[in-house]
């Protein structure tokens, strides 16, 4: 249900309106003045916003919006774009501006009060979203607008109304009252469960550490990780090396630690987080998972779908459960042979049968032997500041704008920076915050999120603003943060999302930027950008050895490029395993049998995986994408969008990767359109044809589609 709720949070909220009348009463005006969250005239005031502002701000705003909505709906003349849609869009925009810092701060700050404030506020948002999406009168008002659509209405206008009406249908607007009430209860409970899932994962991760006192324990682990662990030990007041269980540490150990038992203990800690096999039962996500699956199924059934996977596809580019299953199966079939070969080669590196904690380690060894290029050698060429400048330079070259830091805007942490994208005339098209280094309590992974969505209606214009968040190694005591090439790819990926959010030309926030874009297409701009991190012409400008200042040498790049494909088929199968697990779990859910989570996982692994996993492995319990994020019955979207991204990038390869005409077409047909067009149509407008699997298979070194 999360997708629906995300859509509700984004679209139904955006479909609320706001009249430009005076505020309801004087005390409210005073609250507004004293509550910095309610000041939506500019950027969020991060230096003033406190957890205790969250709930009162939302309560006040939602209550004011309820009154305005009632006034709007009572006025039966207000049934066109100017009188109904514009005020609704404006109210939604205002609410999302208040909500964004709340949701953002709880994910980047290690602050129990923010977490509590978020948990207290979330039900208000969910309840309000459901209330709107189940408002029959509101749905009828949209229908009236649709019925009176002027002949000169733009495609955006038509699409906006069409999507809203679809979402009303999906939210069960036509249900009898008791079913509607049940639907609302589910929404409420689900939002809490998603948050709890993530918080359990965070707490379980934070609770684990490894303390090394002997050098022999940490042999093979790269200098940069050791330095961090040493700094951490100093903070903890102990001798030696202190490793927390964050992704950079996990990755460093799994890829480099010579001590097999150390790799195994990290693997076990990582793969049992927040589960019945984990260190502390209080963070076990087992019951959350069961409950989430049951509620998703129930909600999907309430609005007339056989299962949650069907429901999820109602808002996707892909059409049916079979289409997705066939897509994943075809990719798996085409990758399996190459993956087997890769695994056989990795096995030649050791006499011991490979276990899950050996593959990354020996793959890296084999890569070094075969291509003589290591993550650590590459890392020396990628100081964060150089990579960032190179990436901005690339975007400037492709799209003709400039990216300029504005040092006068402050964020929520002293490492946060703020950048503006300016057109040739110097106008700000959009801007974004960066928060890029790992720290305790900050949610793991990397993501882009909306701070402000573009709005340009009724003479009021707001440029979009975003958050770019990563978890790179924090600058060491010399001030260096050296990225692996994988980190570089991640940064390009998130920046791709950012451009999608910022370059939109759509005036209505509910279909601007990433809003209203089908989830299986939303990863196109991000994965498309990743391709540039594999081009020498780009990396030459985005690298400089941290000691000598020399750009990445061509021969080192050639080795990196040659190594790119190695392990790709294995990684493709692994992603397909995740995607099939997620999809089957939702498509085959049977209320009589419950989630059958581990059974489904093991049947998918029988079909797809080449390795056997230890019995304690609990992938689902930390699978936030599916149980706390918007990818439920939608994880396949990554592969789906990757096909689009590879095929789109092939257009650049055909015309020269810096070809500004191709870039302008990509910007116009894909990046600017938000959710204002059928996505396949838009893609064809860019590419001149439908996408094919060929480019992705070629890019992964697997060969052409049969
Ligand atoms: Zn992404």
XYZ file of C-alpha atoms and ligand atoms in Angstrom:
707
model
C 0.000 0.000 0.000
C 2.929 2.269 0.435
C 2.953 3.331 -3.160
C -0.602 4.387 -2.856
C 0.182 6.215 0.327
C 3.162 7.877 -1.225
C 0.930 8.887 -4.079
C -1.567 10.109 -1.565
C 1.066 12.036 0.267
C 2.275 13.510 -2.936
C -0.734 13.781 -5.128
C -3.790 13.887 -2.973
C -2.072 16.385 -0.764
C -1.195 18.308 -3.833
C -4.815 18.125 -4.824
C -5.948 20.078 -1.875
C -6.574 23.706 -2.475
C -5.947 26.989 -0.815
C -7.918 30.168 -1.083
C -6.030 33.369 -0.760
C -8.189 34.503 2.089
C -7.182 35.671 5.514
C -6.084 33.157 8.084
C -8.906 31.822 10.254
C -8.158 33.640 13.522
C -5.607 35.850 15.153
C -3.930 33.286 17.371
C -3.240 31.217 14.278
C -1.524 34.157 12.737
C 0.630 34.384 15.796
C 1.381 30.635 15.727
C 2.373 31.060 12.165
C 4.781 33.754 13.076
C 6.277 31.781 15.930
C 6.301 28.376 14.236
C 9.072 28.466 11.637
C 7.675 25.425 9.839
C 4.652 27.474 8.845
C 6.753 30.109 7.192
C 6.711 28.792 3.645
C 7.791 31.985 1.980
C 11.334 30.756 1.320
C 13.635 27.871 2.187
C 12.968 25.900 5.371
C 14.578 27.646 8.340
C 16.707 24.727 9.439
C 18.404 26.749 12.145
C 15.040 27.505 13.756
C 12.919 24.404 13.142
C 12.642 22.204 16.240
C 10.906 18.831 16.744
C 8.190 20.453 18.855
C 7.152 22.565 15.854
C 6.205 19.570 13.730
C 2.854 18.401 15.022
C 1.367 21.830 15.830
C 2.328 23.119 12.373
C 0.641 20.222 10.640
C -2.426 20.363 12.851
C -2.894 24.013 12.149
C -2.299 23.805 8.442
C -4.451 20.747 7.908
C -7.282 22.284 9.837
C -7.050 25.507 7.810
C -6.989 23.451 4.605
C -10.067 21.510 5.673
C -12.000 24.739 5.991
C -10.792 26.043 2.663
C -11.607 22.782 0.959
C -15.124 22.843 2.390
C -15.606 26.395 1.098
C -14.331 25.416 -2.335
C -16.530 22.360 -2.611
C -19.601 24.283 -1.468
C -19.118 26.717 -4.311
C -20.536 24.728 -7.206
C -19.261 27.318 -9.683
C -15.684 26.427 -8.737
C -15.296 23.613 -11.219
C -12.550 24.594 -13.610
C -8.796 24.871 -13.524
C -8.578 28.411 -12.252
C -11.249 28.096 -9.608
C -10.717 24.539 -8.372
C -7.448 22.955 -9.470
C -5.163 25.927 -8.885
C -6.223 26.461 -5.272
C -6.045 22.708 -4.645
C -2.555 22.552 -6.101
C -1.543 25.512 -4.016
C -2.742 23.939 -0.780
C -1.007 20.672 -1.582
C 2.166 22.545 -2.353
C 2.012 24.379 0.928
C 1.462 21.202 2.927
C 4.310 19.373 1.215
C 6.619 22.288 2.022
C 5.793 21.958 5.698
C 6.056 18.183 5.690
C 9.313 17.923 3.774
C 11.682 19.228 6.503
C 9.989 17.034 9.127
C 10.429 13.890 7.122
C 13.910 14.910 6.040
C 15.298 15.871 9.451
C 14.225 12.674 11.145
C 16.133 10.679 8.530
C 19.396 12.642 8.669
C 19.621 13.658 12.333
C 20.532 11.390 15.201
C 17.861 12.830 17.435
C 15.246 10.778 19.305
C 13.056 13.862 19.602
C 12.885 14.215 15.832
C 12.014 10.587 15.510
C 9.225 11.021 18.034
C 8.008 14.190 16.330
C 7.955 12.385 13.007
C 6.110 9.413 14.469
C 3.559 11.757 16.029
C 3.089 13.718 12.814
C 2.949 10.898 10.313
C -0.568 9.767 11.293
C -1.841 13.313 10.652
C -0.463 13.230 7.128
C -1.688 9.742 6.398
C -5.127 10.409 7.780
C -5.395 13.637 5.856
C -4.200 12.001 2.646
C -6.736 9.212 2.989
C -9.478 11.660 3.898
C -8.817 13.563 0.670
C -8.511 10.554 -1.559
C -11.768 9.164 -0.182
C -13.661 12.416 -0.427
C -16.510 11.690 -2.806
C -17.433 15.329 -3.203
C -13.868 16.181 -4.138
C -13.768 13.340 -6.636
C -17.009 14.603 -8.183
C -15.521 18.071 -8.410
C -12.569 16.649 -10.367
C -14.993 14.726 -12.536
C -16.851 17.967 -13.230
C -13.599 19.597 -14.296
C -12.898 16.613 -16.559
C -16.371 16.878 -18.085
C -15.910 20.552 -18.833
C -12.327 20.305 -20.038
C -11.799 23.214 -22.458
C -10.893 22.217 -25.985
C -7.616 24.099 -25.742
C -6.593 22.335 -22.482
C -2.931 21.352 -22.433
C -1.738 17.757 -22.160
C -0.617 18.528 -18.591
C -4.096 19.645 -17.605
C -5.702 16.539 -19.037
C -3.131 14.218 -17.491
C -3.412 15.839 -14.088
C -7.147 15.294 -13.891
C -6.892 11.810 -15.357
C -4.318 10.768 -12.736
C -6.290 12.256 -9.875
C -9.419 10.397 -10.964
C -7.436 7.165 -11.238
C -6.041 7.666 -7.727
C -9.502 8.324 -6.328
C -10.551 5.031 -7.823
C -7.524 3.254 -6.315
C -8.194 4.822 -2.939
C -11.657 3.322 -2.901
C -13.642 6.503 -3.195
C -16.660 4.537 -4.404
C -16.583 2.090 -1.470
C -19.390 1.858 1.075
C -18.707 3.789 4.263
C -17.559 0.864 6.406
C -15.076 -0.328 3.770
C -13.821 3.210 3.378
C -13.302 3.476 7.097
C -11.412 0.187 7.092
C -9.251 1.437 4.248
C -8.398 4.507 6.256
C -7.464 2.388 9.294
C -5.168 0.292 7.145
C -3.456 3.392 5.800
C -2.888 4.643 9.284
C -1.497 1.407 10.638
C 0.637 0.819 7.573
C 2.407 4.149 7.817
C 3.383 3.379 11.395
C 4.596 -0.102 10.445
C 6.788 1.240 7.653
C 8.406 3.720 10.014
C 8.856 1.044 12.688
C 10.484 -1.293 10.174
C 13.113 1.316 9.336
C 13.696 2.314 12.923
C 14.223 -1.304 14.001
C 16.723 -1.672 11.208
C 18.534 1.486 12.206
C 18.678 0.526 15.879
C 19.803 -3.036 15.187
C 22.522 -1.700 12.867
C 23.719 0.924 15.343
C 23.875 -1.594 18.190
C 26.538 -3.767 16.550
C 30.259 -3.093 16.360
C 33.520 -4.915 15.930
C 36.477 -3.906 18.044
C 39.873 -5.045 16.748
C 42.963 -4.860 18.908
C 45.395 -6.911 16.796
C 46.584 -5.939 13.314
C 46.276 -9.547 12.194
C 42.488 -9.313 12.629
C 42.162 -6.533 10.095
C 44.684 -7.613 7.464
C 43.684 -6.632 3.938
C 41.255 -3.884 4.959
C 42.110 -0.676 3.098
C 43.922 2.163 4.779
C 41.019 4.605 4.419
C 38.649 2.297 6.310
C 41.250 1.587 8.980
C 41.838 5.264 9.493
C 38.142 5.776 10.026
C 38.028 2.855 12.456
C 40.958 4.344 14.350
C 39.232 7.718 14.587
C 36.145 5.891 15.796
C 38.166 4.046 18.463
C 39.437 7.394 19.733
C 35.846 8.613 19.987
C 34.938 5.444 21.881
C 37.936 5.912 24.165
C 39.528 2.552 23.333
C 42.717 1.282 21.700
C 42.769 -0.237 18.230
C 40.041 -0.093 15.586
C 36.314 0.292 16.096
C 34.061 -0.712 13.194
C 30.423 0.212 13.184
C 28.059 -1.733 10.996
C 27.484 0.891 8.312
C 27.589 0.141 4.638
C 31.102 1.548 3.927
C 32.539 -0.683 6.677
C 30.527 -3.711 5.639
C 31.602 -3.273 2.040
C 35.266 -2.792 2.990
C 35.327 -5.943 5.112
C 33.427 -8.127 2.649
C 35.610 -7.047 -0.254
C 39.011 -6.875 1.407
C 39.346 -8.541 4.808
C 41.695 -11.528 4.542
C 40.342 -13.059 7.731
C 37.553 -15.308 6.551
C 35.969 -15.560 9.985
C 35.834 -11.760 10.225
C 34.045 -11.621 6.881
C 31.644 -14.258 8.087
C 30.875 -12.417 11.311
C 30.216 -9.161 9.428
C 28.092 -11.061 6.941
C 26.119 -12.696 9.693
C 25.608 -9.406 11.532
C 24.548 -7.652 8.311
C 22.250 -10.352 7.002
C 20.448 -10.912 10.304
C 19.804 -7.267 11.174
C 16.401 -6.637 12.708
C 15.441 -10.300 12.530
C 14.757 -13.280 14.779
C 18.363 -14.290 14.078
C 19.702 -10.881 15.068
C 21.335 -9.717 18.261
C 18.270 -8.427 20.067
C 14.646 -9.611 19.691
C 13.272 -6.123 20.414
C 14.232 -5.099 16.850
C 12.879 -8.186 15.109
C 10.900 -7.128 12.025
C 9.232 -10.534 11.496
C 5.822 -9.500 12.785
C 5.980 -6.145 11.000
C 6.574 -7.932 7.708
C 3.647 -10.308 8.200
C 1.348 -7.494 9.172
C 2.455 -5.249 6.301
C 1.820 -8.009 3.756
C -1.574 -8.830 5.223
C -2.648 -5.183 5.227
C -1.423 -4.577 1.680
C -3.372 -7.564 0.449
C -6.490 -6.530 2.319
C -6.324 -2.960 1.021
C -5.748 -4.111 -2.560
C -8.724 -6.455 -2.276
C -10.905 -3.659 -0.900
C -10.417 -1.634 -4.082
C -10.977 -4.600 -6.369
C -7.591 -6.146 -7.113
C -6.652 -9.820 -6.831
C -3.462 -9.015 -5.001
C -1.122 -6.186 -4.169
C 1.096 -6.758 -7.213
C -1.893 -6.087 -9.494
C -2.690 -3.044 -7.480
C 0.892 -1.797 -7.717
C 0.885 -2.137 -11.507
C -2.153 0.126 -11.854
C 0.214 3.094 -11.612
C 3.195 1.618 -13.472
C 4.468 1.624 -17.002
C 4.420 -2.207 -17.014
C 0.975 -3.623 -17.678
C 0.426 -7.003 -15.979
C 1.848 -9.439 -13.416
C 2.724 -11.783 -16.285
C 4.497 -9.052 -18.200
C 6.740 -8.265 -15.223
C 7.368 -11.924 -14.411
C 8.277 -12.642 -18.033
C 10.519 -9.600 -18.196
C 12.475 -10.730 -15.104
C 12.580 -14.350 -16.227
C 13.870 -13.412 -19.668
C 16.618 -11.272 -18.144
C 17.516 -14.078 -15.716
C 17.636 -16.636 -18.511
C 19.873 -14.427 -20.606
C 22.221 -13.697 -17.710
C 22.469 -17.125 -16.087
C 25.076 -18.614 -18.405
C 27.387 -15.624 -18.056
C 26.861 -15.573 -14.284
C 27.761 -19.258 -13.965
C 30.959 -18.644 -15.883
C 31.821 -15.746 -13.615
C 31.227 -17.796 -10.509
C 33.384 -20.635 -11.833
C 36.194 -18.180 -12.400
C 35.837 -16.780 -8.897
C 35.906 -20.335 -7.500
C 39.320 -20.906 -9.115
C 40.719 -18.401 -6.603
C 40.217 -20.727 -3.635
C 40.042 -24.423 -2.773
C 37.326 -23.826 -0.227
C 33.772 -23.968 -1.646
C 32.547 -20.380 -1.962
C 30.199 -19.091 0.700
C 28.169 -15.900 0.607
C 30.947 -14.018 2.469
C 33.621 -15.114 -0.008
C 32.298 -13.994 -3.358
C 32.960 -10.258 -3.115
C 36.408 -10.922 -1.639
C 37.588 -13.358 -4.307
C 35.864 -11.421 -7.062
C 37.937 -8.413 -6.040
C 41.096 -10.571 -5.917
C 40.336 -11.980 -9.333
C 39.657 -8.519 -10.709
C 42.984 -7.334 -9.360
C 44.720 -10.310 -10.879
C 42.929 -10.028 -14.193
C 42.706 -6.282 -14.494
C 45.160 -5.150 -11.805
C 42.835 -2.391 -10.657
C 41.564 -2.178 -7.126
C 38.947 -0.055 -5.438
C 41.698 1.365 -3.290
C 43.900 2.413 -6.169
C 40.922 4.072 -7.831
C 39.835 5.749 -4.627
C 43.026 7.827 -4.599
C 41.877 9.507 -7.808
C 38.436 10.394 -6.564
C 38.578 12.990 -3.800
C 34.985 13.955 -3.290
C 35.409 17.647 -4.128
C 36.994 16.851 -7.500
C 34.324 14.331 -8.425
C 31.593 16.784 -7.537
C 33.113 19.550 -9.671
C 33.552 17.157 -12.587
C 29.965 15.967 -12.345
C 28.587 19.490 -12.212
C 30.800 20.348 -15.184
C 29.313 17.480 -17.163
C 25.752 18.629 -16.470
C 26.706 22.185 -17.409
C 28.169 21.001 -20.699
C 25.167 18.852 -21.584
C 22.411 21.238 -20.624
C 24.024 24.675 -20.794
C 23.286 25.851 -17.239
C 25.727 26.477 -14.407
C 25.864 24.979 -10.901
C 26.957 27.519 -8.318
C 27.387 27.126 -4.569
C 25.504 29.609 -2.437
C 27.463 29.766 0.824
C 24.901 31.958 2.563
C 22.280 29.246 2.912
C 22.669 27.168 6.056
C 21.515 23.586 6.506
C 21.034 21.139 9.381
C 24.677 20.075 9.803
C 27.981 21.807 9.219
C 28.835 19.518 6.290
C 25.662 20.471 4.418
C 26.107 22.629 1.300
C 23.668 24.452 -0.965
C 23.891 24.837 -4.759
C 21.905 26.703 -7.370
C 21.349 25.769 -10.983
C 21.314 28.960 -13.035
C 20.406 29.441 -16.663
C 22.491 31.524 -19.050
C 20.746 34.722 -17.940
C 21.610 33.937 -14.314
C 18.070 32.993 -13.259
C 17.827 30.223 -10.684
C 16.062 27.218 -12.279
C 16.301 25.141 -9.109
C 18.586 24.468 -6.179
C 19.624 21.679 -3.854
C 21.207 20.830 -0.532
C 23.920 18.193 -0.292
C 24.475 16.046 2.836
C 26.959 13.471 1.709
C 28.917 11.889 4.537
C 28.050 8.981 6.825
C 27.474 9.743 10.496
C 25.828 8.007 13.407
C 22.066 8.053 13.407
C 21.765 9.171 9.795
C 19.759 6.759 7.682
C 22.039 4.595 5.509
C 22.149 4.535 1.726
C 21.784 7.367 -0.744
C 18.711 9.217 -1.912
C 17.244 12.339 -3.467
C 14.201 13.892 -1.882
C 12.032 16.878 -2.650
C 12.286 19.944 -0.451
C 10.112 22.176 -2.649
C 8.369 21.124 -5.867
C 8.117 23.520 -8.791
C 4.954 25.625 -8.757
C 3.956 28.229 -11.321
C 0.286 29.124 -11.155
C -1.885 32.187 -10.714
C 1.080 34.510 -10.980
C 3.017 32.737 -8.221
C 6.254 30.973 -9.064
C 8.418 28.752 -6.889
C 11.572 27.127 -8.192
C 12.185 23.539 -7.099
C 14.609 22.619 -4.305
C 15.932 19.139 -3.430
C 18.038 17.180 -0.953
C 20.922 15.055 -2.192
C 21.924 12.612 0.553
C 24.710 9.996 0.516
C 26.775 8.119 3.080
C 30.320 8.537 1.807
C 33.266 8.108 4.169
C 33.463 11.314 6.195
C 36.517 13.489 5.513
C 39.467 12.131 7.511
C 41.632 14.278 9.752
C 43.395 15.547 6.595
C 40.058 16.660 5.180
C 39.951 14.032 2.420
C 36.947 11.946 1.543
C 38.156 9.507 -1.083
C 35.391 7.807 -3.032
C 35.427 4.392 -4.606
C 34.314 4.303 -8.205
C 31.101 2.717 -6.940
C 30.563 5.816 -4.790
C 31.144 7.970 -7.864
C 28.466 6.015 -9.717
C 26.107 6.459 -6.740
C 26.663 10.212 -6.743
C 25.905 10.426 -10.472
C 22.796 8.329 -9.892
C 21.361 10.606 -7.220
C 22.265 13.672 -9.222
C 20.277 12.191 -12.102
C 17.217 12.122 -9.833
C 18.011 15.671 -8.805
C 18.033 16.909 -12.402
C 14.707 15.192 -12.997
C 13.288 17.042 -9.999
C 14.872 20.423 -10.791
C 14.633 20.693 -14.570
C 10.904 20.094 -14.776
C 8.895 22.685 -16.714
C 5.545 21.531 -15.376
C 3.635 24.183 -13.461
C 1.323 21.890 -11.465
C 3.245 20.368 -8.524
C 1.237 17.150 -8.471
C 2.685 16.186 -11.861
C 5.965 18.153 -11.755
C 9.437 16.607 -11.516
C 9.214 13.064 -10.195
C 5.534 13.394 -9.261
C 3.101 11.404 -11.324
C 5.968 9.605 -13.079
C 5.390 5.835 -13.095
C 7.648 4.191 -10.518
C 9.197 1.882 -13.054
C 10.293 4.892 -15.095
C 11.395 7.082 -12.216
C 14.839 5.425 -12.143
C 15.472 6.220 -15.794
C 17.097 9.654 -15.302
C 19.238 8.370 -12.414
C 20.494 5.201 -14.050
C 20.984 7.087 -17.283
C 23.382 9.471 -15.473
C 25.386 6.533 -14.094
C 26.565 5.748 -17.596
C 28.591 8.945 -17.719
C 30.615 7.730 -14.729
C 31.895 5.048 -17.095
C 33.196 7.456 -19.758
C 36.839 8.446 -19.767
C 36.088 11.900 -21.149
C 33.973 12.510 -18.049
C 36.214 10.864 -15.450
C 39.248 12.708 -16.762
C 37.576 15.879 -15.522
C 36.154 14.283 -12.386
C 39.376 12.844 -10.965
C 42.659 14.096 -9.498
C 45.028 11.998 -7.415
C 44.734 13.223 -3.824
C 48.518 13.600 -3.567
C 49.771 14.355 -7.086
C 46.664 16.013 -8.485
C 46.953 13.956 -11.680
C 43.794 12.875 -13.480
C 42.923 9.189 -13.635
C 45.414 7.738 -16.143
C 43.906 6.348 -19.331
C 45.401 2.891 -18.778
C 43.912 2.670 -15.272
C 40.546 3.654 -16.723
C 40.871 1.018 -19.453
C 41.380 -1.604 -16.764
C 38.411 -0.272 -14.814
C 36.314 -0.373 -17.954
C 37.439 -3.916 -18.719
C 36.575 -4.909 -15.163
C 33.165 -3.232 -15.405
C 31.514 -6.195 -16.990
C 33.190 -8.679 -14.738
C 30.724 -9.703 -12.062
C 27.883 -7.907 -13.870
C 26.007 -11.074 -14.711
C 26.237 -12.228 -11.075
C 25.020 -8.871 -9.909
C 22.215 -8.914 -12.498
C 21.040 -12.280 -11.138
C 21.212 -10.968 -7.585
C 19.017 -7.976 -8.464
C 16.580 -10.242 -10.292
C 16.470 -12.423 -7.160
C 15.463 -9.380 -5.079
C 12.943 -8.269 -7.688
C 11.320 -11.667 -8.123
C 11.147 -12.200 -4.371
C 9.391 -8.880 -3.885
C 7.039 -9.455 -6.800
C 6.103 -13.047 -5.984
C 5.618 -12.219 -2.323
C 2.889 -9.737 -3.257
C 1.456 -11.493 -6.309
C 1.040 -14.875 -4.582
C -0.040 -13.715 -1.139
C -2.682 -15.982 0.323
C -4.458 -14.712 3.448
C -5.073 -18.296 4.585
C -1.363 -19.060 4.574
C 0.102 -15.725 5.639
C 3.200 -14.145 4.148
C 5.271 -17.313 3.612
C 8.168 -14.946 3.426
C 11.086 -17.310 3.930
C 9.444 -20.004 1.796
C 9.020 -17.533 -1.074
C 12.588 -16.357 -0.696
C 13.890 -19.874 -0.823
C 11.794 -20.783 -3.883
C 13.040 -17.685 -5.707
C 16.604 -18.571 -4.765
C 16.061 -22.094 -6.089
C 14.980 -20.588 -9.408
C 17.533 -17.830 -9.728
C 20.443 -17.844 -7.285
C 23.668 -19.689 -7.969
C 24.920 -19.678 -4.368
C 23.411 -21.303 -1.315
C 22.786 -18.954 1.557
C 23.204 -19.796 5.229
C 19.968 -20.645 7.052
C 20.268 -17.598 9.260
C 20.139 -15.207 6.274
C 17.180 -12.847 6.687
C 17.246 -10.618 3.624
C 13.572 -9.577 4.045
C 14.127 -8.103 7.515
C 16.371 -5.352 6.203
C 14.709 -4.963 2.787
C 13.625 -1.354 3.412
C 12.831 -0.710 -0.236
C 9.954 -3.109 0.035
C 8.896 -2.888 3.676
C 9.596 0.745 4.496
C 9.892 2.401 1.113
C 7.934 2.804 -2.064
C 9.157 -0.253 -3.942
C 6.657 -2.862 -2.782
C 5.839 -5.098 -5.761
C 7.958 -2.596 -7.609
C 11.584 -3.504 -6.986
C 11.626 -4.815 -10.563
C 11.406 -1.142 -11.533
C 15.173 -0.800 -11.162
C 15.770 -3.348 -13.909
C 12.894 -2.057 -15.984
C 14.249 1.481 -15.824
C 17.790 0.213 -16.386
C 16.687 -1.154 -19.721
C 15.302 2.289 -20.572
C 18.431 4.026 -19.248
C 20.861 1.858 -21.201
C 18.809 2.259 -24.336
C 18.594 6.037 -23.838
C 22.329 6.321 -23.243
C 22.942 4.355 -26.422
C 21.376 7.339 -28.233
C 24.149 9.515 -26.775
C 26.789 6.977 -27.764
C 25.423 7.023 -31.284
C 25.625 10.817 -31.589
C 28.607 11.563 -29.283
C 28.183 11.575 -25.513
C 28.327 15.367 -25.179
C 26.017 15.989 -28.116
C 23.965 18.945 -26.965
C 21.153 18.266 -29.425
C 20.593 14.770 -28.039
C 20.873 16.213 -24.526
C 18.339 18.914 -25.356
C 15.950 16.279 -26.701
C 16.434 14.138 -23.570
C 15.806 17.158 -21.399
C 12.721 18.208 -23.350
C 11.068 14.796 -23.794
C 12.074 13.096 -20.504
C 13.505 15.382 -17.813
C 11.095 18.277 -18.172
C 7.791 16.495 -18.523
C 7.168 15.144 -15.005
C 4.019 13.027 -15.052
C 2.341 15.090 -17.760
C 2.569 12.485 -20.508
C 2.232 8.783 -21.130
C 5.780 7.668 -20.440
C 6.173 5.243 -23.315
C 4.993 7.939 -25.715
C 7.525 10.358 -24.263
C 10.269 7.775 -24.548
C 9.466 7.124 -28.168
C 9.477 10.885 -28.803
C 13.044 10.950 -27.486
C 14.356 7.721 -29.007
C 12.289 7.402 -32.151
C 11.311 3.847 -31.180
C 10.430 1.593 -28.239
C 13.236 0.466 -25.894
C 14.933 -2.920 -26.336
C 16.923 -5.179 -23.957
C 19.987 -5.121 -26.221
C 21.779 -2.082 -24.851
C 21.556 -3.258 -21.248
C 22.775 -6.756 -22.039
C 25.606 -5.320 -24.110
C 26.465 -2.866 -21.347
C 26.536 -5.699 -18.815
C 28.865 -7.686 -21.035
C 26.245 -10.390 -21.457
C 25.815 -10.034 -25.167
C 22.912 -9.303 -27.419
C 19.411 -10.422 -26.702
C 18.693 -13.676 -28.481
Zn 17.439 5.895 -7.653
